[in-house]
CSV table of C-alpha atoms and ligand atoms in Angstrom, one decimal:
chain,number,residue,atom,x,y,z
A,1,MET,CA,0.0,0.0,0.0
A,2,SER,CA,1.4,3.4,-0.8
A,3,LEU,CA,1.3,6.0,1.9
A,4,SER,CA,1.2,9.8,1.5
A,5,ILE,CA,4.4,11.8,2.4
A,6,GLU,CA,2.7,13.1,5.4
A,7,MET,CA,1.6,9.7,6.7
A,8,LEU,CA,5.0,8.2,5.9
A,9,LEU,CA,6.8,10.9,7.8
A,10,ARG,CA,4.6,10.5,10.8
A,11,GLN,CA,4.9,6.7,10.9
A,12,SER,CA,8.6,6.6,10.4
A,13,ALA,CA,9.3,9.4,12.9
A,14,ALA,CA,7.4,7.4,15.5
A,15,GLN,CA,9.4,4.2,14.7
A,16,LEU,CA,12.7,6.2,14.9
A,17,ALA,CA,11.7,7.7,18.2
A,18,ASP,CA,11.0,4.3,19.6
A,19,ALA,CA,14.3,3.1,18.3
A,20,GLY,CA,16.0,5.8,20.3
A,21,SER,CA,16.8,8.4,17.6
A,22,GLU,CA,17.3,11.9,19.2
A,23,SER,CA,16.1,13.6,16.0
A,24,PRO,CA,13.3,11.3,14.6
A,25,GLN,CA,11.4,14.0,12.6
A,26,ILE,CA,14.6,15.3,10.9
A,27,ASP,CA,16.0,11.8,10.3
A,28,ALA,CA,12.7,10.8,8.6
A,29,ALA,CA,12.6,13.9,6.5
A,30,VAL,CA,16.2,13.7,5.4
A,31,LEU,CA,15.9,10.0,4.4
A,32,LEU,CA,12.7,10.7,2.5
A,33,CYS,CA,14.2,13.7,0.6
A,34,PHE,CA,17.2,11.4,-0.2
A,35,VAL,CA,14.9,8.7,-1.7
A,36,LEU,CA,12.8,11.2,-3.6
A,37,ASP,CA,15.8,13.3,-4.6
A,38,LYS,CA,13.9,16.4,-3.6
A,39,PRO,CA,14.6,19.4,-1.3
A,40,ARG,CA,13.0,19.6,2.2
A,41,SER,CA,10.4,22.1,0.9
A,42,TYR,CA,8.9,19.5,-1.4
A,43,LEU,CA,7.7,17.5,1.7
A,44,LEU,CA,5.8,20.5,2.9
A,45,THR,CA,4.4,21.4,-0.5
A,46,TRP,CA,3.2,18.0,-1.4
A,47,PRO,CA,2.1,16.2,1.9
A,48,GLU,CA,-0.6,14.2,0.1
A,49,LYS,CA,1.6,12.8,-2.7
A,50,THR,CA,2.2,9.1,-2.5
A,51,LEU,CA,5.4,7.2,-3.2
A,52,ASP,CA,5.7,4.8,-6.1
A,53,THR,CA,6.7,1.2,-5.4
A,54,GLU,CA,10.3,1.7,-6.1
A,55,GLN,CA,10.5,4.8,-3.9
A,56,GLN,CA,8.7,3.1,-1.1
A,57,ALA,CA,11.1,0.1,-1.3
A,58,ALA,CA,14.1,2.5,-1.2
A,59,PHE,CA,12.7,4.3,1.7
A,60,ASP,CA,12.1,1.1,3.6
A,61,VAL,CA,15.7,0.1,3.2
A,62,ALA,CA,17.0,3.5,4.3
A,63,LEU,CA,14.7,3.5,7.3
A,64,GLN,CA,15.7,0.0,8.4
A,65,ARG,CA,19.4,1.1,8.3
A,66,ARG,CA,18.6,4.1,10.5
A,67,LEU,CA,16.4,2.0,12.8
A,68,VAL,CA,19.5,-0.1,13.7
A,69,GLY,CA,21.5,3.1,14.4
A,70,GLU,CA,23.5,3.7,11.3
A,71,PRO,CA,24.2,7.5,11.0
A,72,VAL,CA,22.0,9.4,8.5
A,73,ALA,CA,25.1,10.8,6.8
A,74,TYR,CA,26.3,7.3,5.9
A,75,ILE,CA,22.9,6.3,4.6
A,76,VAL,CA,22.5,9.4,2.4
A,77,GLY,CA,26.3,9.6,1.7
A,78,GLU,CA,26.5,13.3,2.4
A,79,ARG,CA,26.9,15.8,5.2
A,80,GLU,CA,27.2,19.6,5.1
A,81,PHE,CA,30.2,21.3,6.7
A,82,TRP,CA,30.9,25.0,6.5
A,83,SER,CA,28.0,25.2,4.1
A,84,LEU,CA,29.8,22.8,1.7
A,85,PRO,CA,27.9,19.6,0.8
A,86,LEU,CA,30.5,16.8,1.3
A,87,LYS,CA,30.4,13.2,0.3
A,88,VAL,CA,31.0,10.9,3.3
A,89,ALA,CA,31.8,7.2,3.4
A,90,GLN,CA,32.1,4.6,6.1
A,91,HIS,CA,35.9,4.9,6.2
A,92,THR,CA,35.8,8.6,7.2
A,93,LEU,CA,34.6,10.4,10.3
A,94,ILE,CA,31.3,12.3,9.7
A,95,PRO,CA,32.2,16.1,9.9
A,96,ARG,CA,31.0,17.7,13.2
A,97,PRO,CA,29.6,21.2,13.6
A,98,ASP,CA,32.1,21.8,16.4
A,99,THR,CA,35.0,21.3,14.0
A,100,GLU,CA,33.9,24.5,12.2
A,101,ARG,CA,35.3,26.3,15.3
A,102,LEU,CA,38.8,24.8,14.3
A,103,VAL,CA,38.3,26.3,10.8
A,104,GLU,CA,37.4,29.7,12.3
A,105,LEU,CA,40.4,29.8,14.5
A,106,ALA,CA,42.7,28.6,11.7
A,107,LEU,CA,41.4,31.3,9.4
A,108,GLU,CA,42.4,33.9,12.1
A,109,LYS,CA,45.9,32.5,12.2
A,110,ILE,CA,46.6,32.2,8.5
A,111,PRO,CA,48.6,35.2,7.3
A,112,ALA,CA,47.0,37.7,4.9
A,113,GLU,CA,49.4,36.9,2.1
A,114,PRO,CA,49.3,33.6,0.0
A,115,CYS,CA,50.9,30.7,1.9
A,116,SER,CA,50.6,27.0,2.5
A,117,VAL,CA,48.3,25.2,5.0
A,118,LEU,CA,48.2,21.6,6.0
A,119,ASP,CA,45.3,19.5,7.3
A,120,LEU,CA,46.3,16.2,8.9
A,121,GLY,CA,43.9,13.3,9.1
A,122,THR,CA,41.7,15.1,6.6
A,123,GLY,CA,39.0,12.4,6.1
A,124,THR,CA,36.3,13.8,3.8
A,125,GLY,CA,38.6,16.9,3.4
A,126,ALA,CA,36.2,19.0,5.4
A,127,ILE,CA,38.7,21.3,7.2
A,128,ALA,CA,41.0,21.6,4.2
A,129,LEU,CA,38.1,22.4,1.8
A,130,ALA,CA,36.5,24.9,4.2
A,131,ILE,CA,39.8,26.8,4.4
A,132,ALA,CA,40.5,26.5,0.7
A,133,SER,CA,37.0,27.8,-0.1
A,134,GLU,CA,37.5,30.9,2.1
A,135,ARG,CA,41.0,31.6,0.8
A,136,PRO,CA,41.5,30.7,-2.9
A,137,ASP,CA,44.9,32.3,-2.7
A,138,LEU,CA,46.3,29.6,-0.4
A,139,GLN,CA,47.8,26.2,-1.2
A,140,VAL,CA,46.0,23.7,1.0
A,141,SER,CA,47.2,20.2,1.5
A,142,GLY,CA,45.3,17.4,3.2
A,143,ILE,CA,46.8,14.1,4.3
A,144,ASP,CA,45.0,10.9,5.4
A,145,LEU,CA,46.3,7.5,6.3
A,146,ARG,CA,43.7,5.8,4.1
A,147,PRO,CA,44.1,6.2,0.3
A,148,GLU,CA,40.3,5.9,0.0
A,149,ALA,CA,39.8,8.9,2.2
A,150,ALA,CA,42.4,11.0,0.3
A,151,GLN,CA,40.5,10.0,-2.9
A,152,LEU,CA,37.1,11.0,-1.3
A,153,ALA,CA,38.6,14.3,-0.3
A,154,ARG,CA,39.9,14.8,-3.9
A,155,ASP,CA,36.4,14.0,-5.2
A,156,ASN,CA,34.8,16.4,-2.8
A,157,SER,CA,37.3,19.1,-3.9
A,158,GLU,CA,36.5,18.5,-7.6
A,159,ASN,CA,32.7,18.4,-7.0
A,160,LEU,CA,32.9,21.7,-5.2
A,161,GLN,CA,35.2,23.1,-7.9
A,162,ILE,CA,37.8,24.0,-5.3
A,163,THR,CA,41.2,23.9,-7.1
A,164,ASN,CA,43.7,25.1,-4.6
A,165,THR,CA,44.0,21.7,-2.8
A,166,ARG,CA,46.0,18.5,-3.0
A,167,PHE,CA,45.3,15.4,-1.1
A,168,LEU,CA,48.0,12.8,-0.2
A,169,SER,CA,47.8,9.5,1.7
A,170,GLY,CA,50.2,8.3,4.4
A,171,SER,CA,50.8,8.4,8.1
A,172,TRP,CA,50.7,12.1,9.4
A,173,TYR,CA,53.6,14.0,7.8
A,174,SER,CA,55.2,11.0,5.9
A,175,PRO,CA,54.0,11.9,2.4
A,176,LEU,CA,55.7,15.3,2.6
A,177,THR,CA,59.1,16.1,1.3
A,178,VAL,CA,61.5,17.2,4.1
A,179,ASP,CA,61.8,20.8,2.9
A,180,GLU,CA,58.1,21.6,2.9
A,181,ARG,CA,57.0,24.3,5.3
A,182,PHE,CA,53.5,25.5,6.2
A,183,ALA,CA,52.2,28.7,7.8
A,184,VAL,CA,49.5,26.8,9.6
A,185,ILE,CA,49.0,23.1,10.4
A,186,VAL,CA,45.5,22.0,11.5
A,187,SER,CA,44.2,18.7,12.6
A,188,ASN,CA,41.2,17.0,14.0
A,189,PRO,CA,43.0,13.8,15.0
A,190,PRO,CA,41.7,10.7,16.9
A,191,TYR,CA,41.7,11.7,20.6
A,192,ILE,CA,39.3,9.4,22.4
A,193,ASP,CA,40.6,6.8,24.8
A,194,LYS,CA,39.7,3.3,23.9
A,195,THR,CA,37.8,2.7,27.1
A,196,ASP,CA,35.6,5.7,26.7
A,197,PRO,CA,31.9,4.5,27.0
A,198,HIS,CA,30.9,7.3,24.5
A,199,LEU,CA,32.3,4.9,21.8
A,200,GLU,CA,29.5,2.4,22.4
A,201,GLN,CA,26.7,5.0,22.0
A,202,GLY,CA,24.9,6.5,19.0
A,203,ASP,CA,26.4,7.3,15.6
A,204,VAL,CA,30.1,6.9,16.7
A,205,ARG,CA,29.6,3.1,16.8
A,206,PHE,CA,29.5,3.1,13.1
A,207,GLU,CA,32.5,5.4,12.5
A,208,PRO,CA,36.0,4.1,11.9
A,209,LYS,CA,37.9,3.6,15.2
A,210,SER,CA,41.1,4.7,13.5
A,211,ALA,CA,39.5,8.2,13.2
A,212,LEU,CA,38.4,8.3,16.8
A,213,VAL,CA,40.6,6.3,19.1
A,214,ALA,CA,44.2,7.0,20.1
A,215,ASP,CA,46.6,5.4,22.6
A,216,GLU,CA,48.0,7.1,25.7
A,217,ASN,CA,44.5,8.2,26.9
A,218,GLY,CA,43.8,9.5,23.4
A,219,LEU,CA,46.9,11.7,23.3
A,220,ALA,CA,49.3,9.6,21.2
A,221,ASP,CA,48.5,11.2,17.8
A,222,ILE,CA,48.3,14.7,19.2
A,223,ARG,CA,51.8,14.1,20.6
A,224,ILE,CA,53.2,12.9,17.2
A,225,ILE,CA,51.6,15.8,15.3
A,226,SER,CA,52.9,18.3,17.8
A,227,GLU,CA,56.4,16.8,17.9
A,228,GLN,CA,56.9,16.4,14.2
A,229,GLY,CA,55.0,19.6,13.3
A,230,ARG,CA,58.0,21.6,14.5
A,231,GLN,CA,59.9,20.4,11.4
A,232,PHE,CA,57.2,21.4,9.0
A,233,LEU,CA,56.1,24.8,10.3
A,234,GLN,CA,57.6,27.9,9.0
A,235,GLN,CA,59.0,30.4,11.5
A,236,GLY,CA,56.1,32.0,13.4
A,237,GLY,CA,53.7,29.3,12.0
A,238,TRP,CA,50.8,28.0,14.0
A,239,LEU,CA,49.6,24.5,14.9
A,240,LEU,CA,46.0,24.1,15.9
A,241,MET,CA,44.4,20.8,17.0
A,242,GLU,CA,41.0,19.7,18.0
A,243,HIS,CA,40.8,17.6,21.2
A,244,GLY,CA,38.4,16.3,23.9
A,245,PHE,CA,36.8,18.7,26.3
A,246,GLU,CA,38.9,17.5,29.2
A,247,GLN,CA,42.2,17.5,27.3
A,248,GLY,CA,42.9,21.3,27.1
A,249,GLU,CA,45.5,21.4,29.9
A,250,VAL,CA,47.4,18.3,28.9
A,251,VAL,CA,47.6,19.4,25.3
A,252,ARG,CA,48.8,22.8,26.3
A,253,ASP,CA,51.5,21.1,28.4
A,254,ILE,CA,52.6,19.0,25.4
A,255,LEU,CA,53.0,22.1,23.2
A,256,LEU,CA,54.8,24.0,25.9
A,257,GLU,CA,57.2,21.1,26.6
A,258,LEU,CA,58.0,20.9,22.9
A,259,GLY,CA,58.9,24.6,22.8
A,260,TYR,CA,55.8,26.2,21.2
A,261,SER,CA,54.9,29.7,22.4
A,262,GLN,CA,51.6,31.7,22.8
A,263,VAL,CA,49.9,28.4,23.7
A,264,SER,CA,46.2,28.7,24.4
A,265,THR,CA,42.9,26.8,24.3
A,266,ALA,CA,39.7,27.9,22.7
A,267,GLN,CA,36.2,26.7,23.4
A,268,ASP,CA,33.6,25.1,21.1
A,269,TYR,CA,30.0,26.4,20.6
A,270,ALA,CA,29.0,24.6,23.8
A,271,GLY,CA,31.6,26.5,25.7
A,272,LEU,CA,33.9,23.4,26.2
A,273,ASP,CA,37.6,23.3,25.7
A,274,ARG,CA,38.0,22.0,22.1
A,275,VAL,CA,41.0,23.5,20.2
A,276,THR,CA,44.5,24.1,21.5
A,277,MET,CA,47.1,26.1,19.5
A,278,GLY,CA,50.7,27.2,19.6
A,279,CYS,CA,53.2,29.2,17.6
A,280,TRP,CA,56.5,27.8,16.4
A,281,GLN,CA,59.3,30.4,16.5
A,282,GLY,CA,61.9,28.0,15.0
B,1,LIG,N1,34.4,14.9,18.6
B,1,LIG,C1,34.2,13.6,18.2
B,1,LIG,C2,33.3,12.8,19.1
B,1,LIG,O1,33.2,13.1,20.2
B,1,LIG,C3,35.5,12.9,18.0
B,1,LIG,C4,36.3,13.3,16.9
B,1,LIG,C5,37.7,12.8,17.0
B,1,LIG,O2,38.1,11.9,17.7
B,1,LIG,N2,38.5,13.4,16.2
B,1,LIG,O3,32.6,11.9,18.6
């Protein structure tokens, strides 16, 4: 039996709420728009329209995936970041709104003149592409351990017609040549401890552990990035890293011990410590 858009939205939102979704109405609407390939306004304009058999079947599949907890962004294959629609895939972290704070802070630190910027652990390319879109005069490099992530970031760059980027694959700085220097290095690295119960809840269960979890209470990668960053920052260059809300002090200590100056922590939109930065005087 075919249901109207209005009925379908009501029914599926109720099922999603029962299944524990925190945003059942939005989830249902986003999945339906994806299946119909229409904007959200269509659902409000045509509430009495019914789905054809194929659309209904596609919606049922999408809804089932969400009912078992899979993130909406993986089901529809897309997430918006910094107003840029980005393709996402299971091997990348889903870009978070709070990471836009890292972009804002990086843009403040990037010199006014053309220079090079590096994004480590770029995933979908979200941070690199946001910066590159704001500053077409920059050369923005993104590196990800996984070749498929670097390729996804490249595809996103191409789809968005952003041309001042390059994406490489390898562990942290390893794909770079020794003489490369950057005015700003940014990263949203894995920083969650493997015993954190947060990993067993909600959308993160479906995201790659390699993008979330790090050794040494979540600090191992932050340490590597900070240590080796000294070699790749130009004099007076800045390193900015996202981290957990309880890691501000320890990340500041890491940067200070390594000889960075003007070390400080900034808060995310919820007022929690989220980004720590330091300047490398060489
Ligand atoms: N902020 C993300 C979360 O709490 C983690 C992102 C990361 O580890 N880089 O789910």
